Amino acid sequence: MDGFSMNTAKSFLGKNVNLHLKDGSVIINVQLAEIQRDELRRETLVRCVPYGNKDTFRVPMKNIAWAELLNLNLLLTTG
Protein backbone atom coordinates (compact mmCIF):
# COMPACT_ATOMS: atom_id res chain seq x y z
CA MET A 1 0.00 0.00 0.00
CA ASP A 2 1.37 3.40 -0.99
CA GLY A 3 1.46 6.23 1.52
CA PHE A 4 -0.85 9.22 1.48
CA SER A 5 0.54 11.42 -1.31
CA MET A 6 -0.27 14.71 -2.98
CA ASN A 7 -2.19 12.93 -5.76
CA THR A 8 -4.23 10.96 -3.24
CA ALA A 9 -5.02 14.13 -1.29
CA LYS A 10 -6.14 15.91 -4.47
CA SER A 11 -8.52 13.06 -5.30
CA PHE A 12 -10.22 13.43 -1.89
CA LEU A 13 -10.64 17.24 -1.99
CA GLY A 14 -14.23 18.23 -1.24
CA LYS A 15 -15.14 14.75 0.01
CA ASN A 16 -15.86 13.46 3.49
CA VAL A 17 -13.31 10.98 4.80
CA ASN A 18 -11.93 9.35 7.92
CA LEU A 19 -8.24 10.20 8.22
CA HIS A 20 -6.09 7.40 9.61
CA LEU A 21 -2.90 8.81 11.07
CA LYS A 22 0.45 7.06 11.32
CA ASP A 23 0.30 7.04 15.12
CA GLY A 24 -2.82 4.83 14.97
CA SER A 25 -5.43 7.50 15.72
CA VAL A 26 -8.35 8.32 13.44
CA ILE A 27 -9.93 11.69 12.72
CA ILE A 28 -13.51 10.86 11.79
CA ASN A 29 -15.84 12.48 9.28
CA VAL A 30 -13.93 15.49 7.99
CA GLN A 31 -14.09 17.15 4.60
CA LEU A 32 -10.75 17.80 2.92
CA ALA A 33 -10.96 21.45 1.96
CA GLU A 34 -7.54 22.48 0.71
CA ILE A 35 -3.90 21.49 0.36
CA GLN A 36 -1.51 24.14 1.67
CA ARG A 37 2.25 24.46 1.48
CA ASP A 38 4.11 25.96 4.46
CA GLU A 39 7.33 27.30 2.98
CA LEU A 40 8.89 28.20 6.34
CA ARG A 41 8.57 24.69 7.77
CA ARG A 42 8.87 23.04 4.35
CA GLU A 43 5.84 20.83 4.83
CA THR A 44 2.52 20.21 3.14
CA LEU A 45 -0.67 20.59 5.18
CA VAL A 46 -4.20 19.36 4.56
CA ARG A 47 -6.93 21.74 5.74
CA CYS A 48 -9.95 19.85 7.10
CA VAL A 49 -13.48 20.89 8.03
CA PRO A 50 -15.27 18.71 10.63
CA TYR A 51 -18.82 17.64 9.70
CA GLY A 52 -21.40 20.14 10.98
CA ASN A 53 -18.78 22.72 11.91
CA LYS A 54 -17.35 25.74 10.10
CA ASP A 55 -14.03 25.83 11.97
CA THR A 56 -11.05 24.29 10.23
CA PHE A 57 -7.83 22.65 11.31
CA ARG A 58 -4.69 21.53 9.50
CA VAL A 59 -2.93 18.20 9.56
CA PRO A 60 0.60 17.70 8.17
CA MET A 61 0.41 15.36 5.19
CA LYS A 62 3.39 13.36 6.48
CA ASN A 63 1.28 12.33 9.52
CA ILE A 64 -1.54 10.81 7.43
CA ALA A 65 -1.26 7.09 6.67
CA TRP A 66 -4.42 6.77 4.56
CA ALA A 67 -7.93 8.12 4.06
CA GLU A 68 -11.20 6.18 4.02
CA LEU A 69 -13.94 7.65 1.84
CA LEU A 70 -17.33 8.00 3.55
CA ASN A 71 -20.75 7.62 1.97
CA LEU A 72 -22.87 10.31 3.64
CA ASN A 73 -26.06 8.82 2.19
CA LEU A 74 -25.63 5.84 4.50
CA LEU A 75 -24.87 8.03 7.52
CA LEU A 76 -27.76 10.46 7.09
CA THR A 77 -30.58 7.96 6.56
CA THR A 78 -33.08 7.53 9.36
CA GLY A 79 -34.74 4.24 10.06
GROMACS .gro file of N, CA and C in nm:
model
  237
    1MET      N    1   0.084  -0.117   0.000
    1MET     CA    2   0.000   0.000   0.000
    1MET      C    3   0.090   0.124   0.000
    2ASP      N    4   0.061   0.216  -0.092
    2ASP     CA    5   0.137   0.340  -0.099
    2ASP      C    6   0.092   0.433   0.012
    3GLY      N    7   0.179   0.525   0.049
    3GLY     CA    8   0.146   0.623   0.152
    3GLY      C    9   0.050   0.728   0.097
    4PHE      N   10   0.004   0.813   0.185
    4PHE     CA   11  -0.085   0.922   0.148
    4PHE      C   12  -0.001   1.027   0.078
    5SER      N   13  -0.028   1.051  -0.050
    5SER     CA   14   0.054   1.142  -0.131
    5SER      C   15  -0.028   1.262  -0.175
    6MET      N   16   0.038   1.351  -0.246
    6MET     CA   17  -0.027   1.471  -0.298
    6MET      C   18  -0.140   1.433  -0.395
    7ASN      N   19  -0.116   1.336  -0.481
    7ASN     CA   20  -0.219   1.293  -0.576
    7ASN      C   21  -0.339   1.232  -0.505
    8THR      N   22  -0.314   1.154  -0.402
    8THR     CA   23  -0.423   1.096  -0.324
    8THR      C   24  -0.503   1.205  -0.255
    9ALA      N   25  -0.434   1.302  -0.197
    9ALA     CA   26  -0.502   1.413  -0.129
    9ALA      C   27  -0.588   1.492  -0.228
   10LYS      N   28  -0.537   1.517  -0.346
   10LYS     CA   29  -0.614   1.591  -0.447
   10LYS      C   30  -0.741   1.516  -0.487
   11SER      N   31  -0.734   1.383  -0.491
   11SER     CA   32  -0.852   1.306  -0.530
   11SER      C   33  -0.961   1.309  -0.424
   12PHE      N   34  -0.924   1.338  -0.299
   12PHE     CA   35  -1.022   1.343  -0.189
   12PHE      C   36  -1.070   1.484  -0.157
   13LEU      N   37  -1.022   1.586  -0.227
   13LEU     CA   38  -1.064   1.724  -0.199
   13LEU      C   39  -1.215   1.739  -0.217
   14GLY      N   40  -1.279   1.801  -0.119
   14GLY     CA   41  -1.423   1.823  -0.124
   14GLY      C   42  -1.506   1.705  -0.081
   15LYS      N   43  -1.442   1.596  -0.039
   15LYS     CA   44  -1.514   1.475   0.001
   15LYS      C   45  -1.497   1.449   0.150
   16ASN      N   46  -1.593   1.381   0.208
   16ASN     CA   47  -1.586   1.346   0.349
   16ASN      C   48  -1.512   1.214   0.366
   17VAL      N   49  -1.416   1.214   0.458
   17VAL     CA   50  -1.331   1.098   0.480
   17VAL      C   51  -1.304   1.079   0.628
   18ASN      N   52  -1.257   0.960   0.664
   18ASN     CA   53  -1.193   0.935   0.792
   18ASN      C   54  -1.044   0.935   0.765
   19LEU      N   55  -0.968   1.016   0.839
   19LEU     CA   56  -0.824   1.020   0.822
   19LEU      C   57  -0.757   0.930   0.924
   20HIS      N   58  -0.684   0.831   0.876
   20HIS     CA   59  -0.609   0.740   0.961
   20HIS      C   60  -0.465   0.791   0.969
   21LEU      N   61  -0.423   0.825   1.089
   21LEU     CA   62  -0.290   0.881   1.107
   21LEU      C   63  -0.188   0.772   1.136
   22LYS      N   64  -0.063   0.804   1.115
   22LYS     CA   65   0.045   0.706   1.132
   22LYS      C   66   0.063   0.662   1.276
   23ASP      N   67   0.017   0.743   1.372
   23ASP     CA   68   0.030   0.704   1.512
   23ASP      C   69  -0.084   0.613   1.558
   24GLY      N   70  -0.174   0.576   1.466
   24GLY     CA   71  -0.282   0.483   1.497
   24GLY      C   72  -0.415   0.549   1.528
   25SER      N   73  -0.417   0.681   1.544
   25SER     CA   74  -0.543   0.750   1.572
   25SER      C   75  -0.620   0.776   1.443
   26VAL      N   76  -0.748   0.807   1.459
   26VAL     CA   77  -0.835   0.832   1.344
   26VAL      C   78  -0.912   0.961   1.367
   27ILE      N   79  -0.911   1.048   1.269
   27ILE     CA   80  -0.993   1.169   1.272
   27ILE      C   81  -1.115   1.138   1.186
   28ILE      N   82  -1.233   1.135   1.249
   28ILE     CA   83  -1.351   1.086   1.179
   28ILE      C   84  -1.432   1.198   1.115
   29ASN      N   85  -1.487   1.167   1.001
   29ASN     CA   86  -1.584   1.248   0.928
   29ASN      C   87  -1.543   1.393   0.912
   30VAL      N   88  -1.437   1.414   0.834
   30VAL     CA   89  -1.393   1.549   0.799
   30VAL      C   90  -1.395   1.563   0.648
   31GLN      N   91  -1.413   1.686   0.603
   31GLN     CA   92  -1.409   1.715   0.460
   31GLN      C   93  -1.273   1.777   0.431
   32LEU      N   94  -1.203   1.723   0.332
   32LEU     CA   95  -1.075   1.780   0.292
   32LEU      C   96  -1.102   1.904   0.208
   33ALA      N   97  -1.061   2.019   0.259
   33ALA     CA   98  -1.096   2.145   0.196
   33ALA      C   99  -0.987   2.199   0.105
   34GLU      N  100  -0.861   2.183   0.145
   34GLU     CA  101  -0.754   2.248   0.071
   34GLU      C  102  -0.620   2.184   0.106
   35ILE      N  103  -0.527   2.192   0.012
   35ILE     CA  104  -0.390   2.149   0.036
   35ILE      C  105  -0.305   2.275   0.040
   36GLN      N  106  -0.230   2.293   0.149
   36GLN     CA  107  -0.151   2.414   0.167
   36GLN      C  108  -0.004   2.377   0.180
   37ARG      N  109   0.080   2.467   0.137
   37ARG     CA  110   0.225   2.446   0.148
   37ARG      C  111   0.281   2.550   0.244
   38ASP      N  112   0.346   2.507   0.351
   38ASP     CA  113   0.411   2.596   0.446
   38ASP      C  114   0.558   2.604   0.408
   39GLU      N  115   0.597   2.716   0.347
   39GLU     CA  116   0.733   2.730   0.298
   39GLU      C  117   0.835   2.744   0.411
   40LEU      N  118   0.795   2.804   0.524
   40LEU     CA  119   0.889   2.820   0.634
   40LEU      C  120   0.928   2.687   0.696
   41ARG      N  121   0.830   2.600   0.718
   41ARG     CA  122   0.857   2.469   0.777
   41ARG      C  123   0.886   2.363   0.672
   42ARG      N  124   0.866   2.397   0.546
   42ARG     CA  125   0.887   2.304   0.435
   42ARG      C  126   0.804   2.177   0.449
   43GLU      N  127   0.674   2.197   0.473
   43GLU     CA  128   0.584   2.083   0.483
   43GLU      C  129   0.452   2.114   0.413
   44THR      N  130   0.382   2.009   0.378
   44THR     CA  131   0.252   2.021   0.314
   44THR      C  132   0.145   1.989   0.417
   45LEU      N  133   0.041   2.073   0.421
   45LEU     CA  134  -0.067   2.059   0.518
   45LEU      C  135  -0.199   2.036   0.446
   46VAL      N  136  -0.285   1.959   0.508
   46VAL     CA  137  -0.420   1.936   0.456
   46VAL      C  138  -0.517   2.008   0.549
   47ARG      N  139  -0.595   2.102   0.493
   47ARG     CA  140  -0.693   2.174   0.574
   47ARG      C  141  -0.823   2.095   0.574
   48CYS      N  142  -0.877   2.069   0.693
   48CYS     CA  143  -0.995   1.985   0.710
   48CYS      C  144  -1.106   2.064   0.779
   49VAL      N  145  -1.230   2.030   0.742
   49VAL     CA  146  -1.348   2.089   0.803
   49VAL      C  147  -1.428   1.975   0.866
   50PRO      N  148  -1.447   1.975   0.999
   50PRO     CA  149  -1.527   1.871   1.063
   50PRO      C  150  -1.672   1.881   1.018
   51TYR      N  151  -1.742   1.767   1.012
   51TYR     CA  152  -1.882   1.764   0.970
   51TYR      C  153  -1.967   1.845   1.069
   52GLY      N  154  -2.051   1.934   1.015
   52GLY     CA  155  -2.140   2.014   1.098
   52GLY      C  156  -2.072   2.129   1.169
   53ASN      N  157  -1.954   2.166   1.126
   53ASN     CA  158  -1.878   2.272   1.191
   53ASN      C  159  -1.815   2.359   1.083
   54LYS      N  160  -1.798   2.488   1.109
   54LYS     CA  161  -1.735   2.574   1.010
   54LYS      C  162  -1.589   2.605   1.042
   55ASP      N  163  -1.544   2.565   1.161
   55ASP     CA  164  -1.403   2.583   1.197
   55ASP      C  165  -1.318   2.482   1.121
   56THR      N  166  -1.195   2.519   1.095
   56THR     CA  167  -1.105   2.429   1.023
   56THR      C  168  -0.982   2.401   1.108
   57PHE      N  169  -0.912   2.295   1.070
   57PHE     CA  170  -0.783   2.265   1.131
   57PHE      C  171  -0.694   2.206   1.023
   58ARG      N  172  -0.564   2.204   1.048
   58ARG     CA  173  -0.469   2.153   0.950
   58ARG      C  174  -0.393   2.035   1.006
   59VAL      N  175  -0.368   1.939   0.919
   59VAL     CA  176  -0.293   1.820   0.956
   59VAL      C  177  -0.175   1.809   0.859
   60PRO      N  178  -0.053   1.791   0.909
   60PRO     CA  179   0.060   1.770   0.817
   60PRO      C  180   0.040   1.642   0.736
   61MET      N  181   0.063   1.651   0.607
   61MET     CA  182   0.041   1.536   0.519
   61MET      C  183   0.130   1.418   0.557
   62LYS      N  184   0.247   1.445   0.611
   62LYS     CA  185   0.339   1.336   0.648
   62LYS      C  186   0.285   1.253   0.765
   63ASN      N  187   0.186   1.306   0.839
   63ASN     CA  188   0.128   1.233   0.952
   63ASN      C  189   0.011   1.145   0.912
   64ILE      N  190  -0.037   1.157   0.789
   64ILE     CA  191  -0.154   1.081   0.743
   64ILE      C  192  -0.107   0.952   0.677
   65ALA      N  193  -0.160   0.840   0.726
   65ALA     CA  194  -0.126   0.709   0.667
   65ALA      C  195  -0.216   0.682   0.547
   66TRP      N  196  -0.347   0.699   0.564
   66TRP     CA  197  -0.442   0.677   0.456
   66TRP      C  198  -0.575   0.740   0.490
   67ALA      N  199  -0.661   0.751   0.388
   67ALA     CA  200  -0.793   0.812   0.406
   67ALA      C  201  -0.899   0.713   0.359
   68GLU      N  202  -1.008   0.708   0.434
   68GLU     CA  203  -1.120   0.618   0.402
   68GLU      C  204  -1.239   0.704   0.359
   69LEU      N  205  -1.283   0.688   0.237
   69LEU     CA  206  -1.394   0.765   0.184
   69LEU      C  207  -1.524   0.725   0.251
   70LEU      N  208  -1.605   0.825   0.290
   70LEU     CA  209  -1.733   0.800   0.355
   70LEU      C  210  -1.847   0.821   0.257
   71ASN      N  211  -1.954   0.744   0.274
   71ASN     CA  212  -2.075   0.762   0.197
   71ASN      C  213  -2.177   0.828   0.290
   72LEU      N  214  -2.198   0.958   0.275
   72LEU     CA  215  -2.287   1.031   0.364
   72LEU      C  216  -2.432   0.988   0.349
   73ASN      N  217  -2.469   0.929   0.236
   73ASN     CA  218  -2.606   0.882   0.219
   73ASN      C  219  -2.640   0.771   0.319
   74LEU      N  220  -2.541   0.689   0.352
   74LEU     CA  221  -2.563   0.584   0.450
   74LEU      C  222  -2.569   0.641   0.592
   75LEU      N  223  -2.491   0.746   0.617
   75LEU     CA  224  -2.487   0.803   0.752
   75LEU      C  225  -2.609   0.888   0.784
   76LEU      N  226  -2.668   0.951   0.685
   76LEU     CA  227  -2.776   1.046   0.709
   76LEU      C  228  -2.915   0.986   0.698
   77THR      N  229  -2.926   0.858   0.667
   77THR     CA  230  -3.058   0.796   0.656
   77THR      C  231  -3.114   0.768   0.794
   78THR      N  232  -3.243   0.783   0.808
   78THR     CA  233  -3.308   0.753   0.936
   78THR      C  234  -3.397   0.633   0.917
   79GLY      N  235  -3.401   0.550   1.017
   79GLY     CA  236  -3.474   0.424   1.006
   79GLY      C  237  -3.611   0.425   1.058
   0.00000   0.00000   0.00000
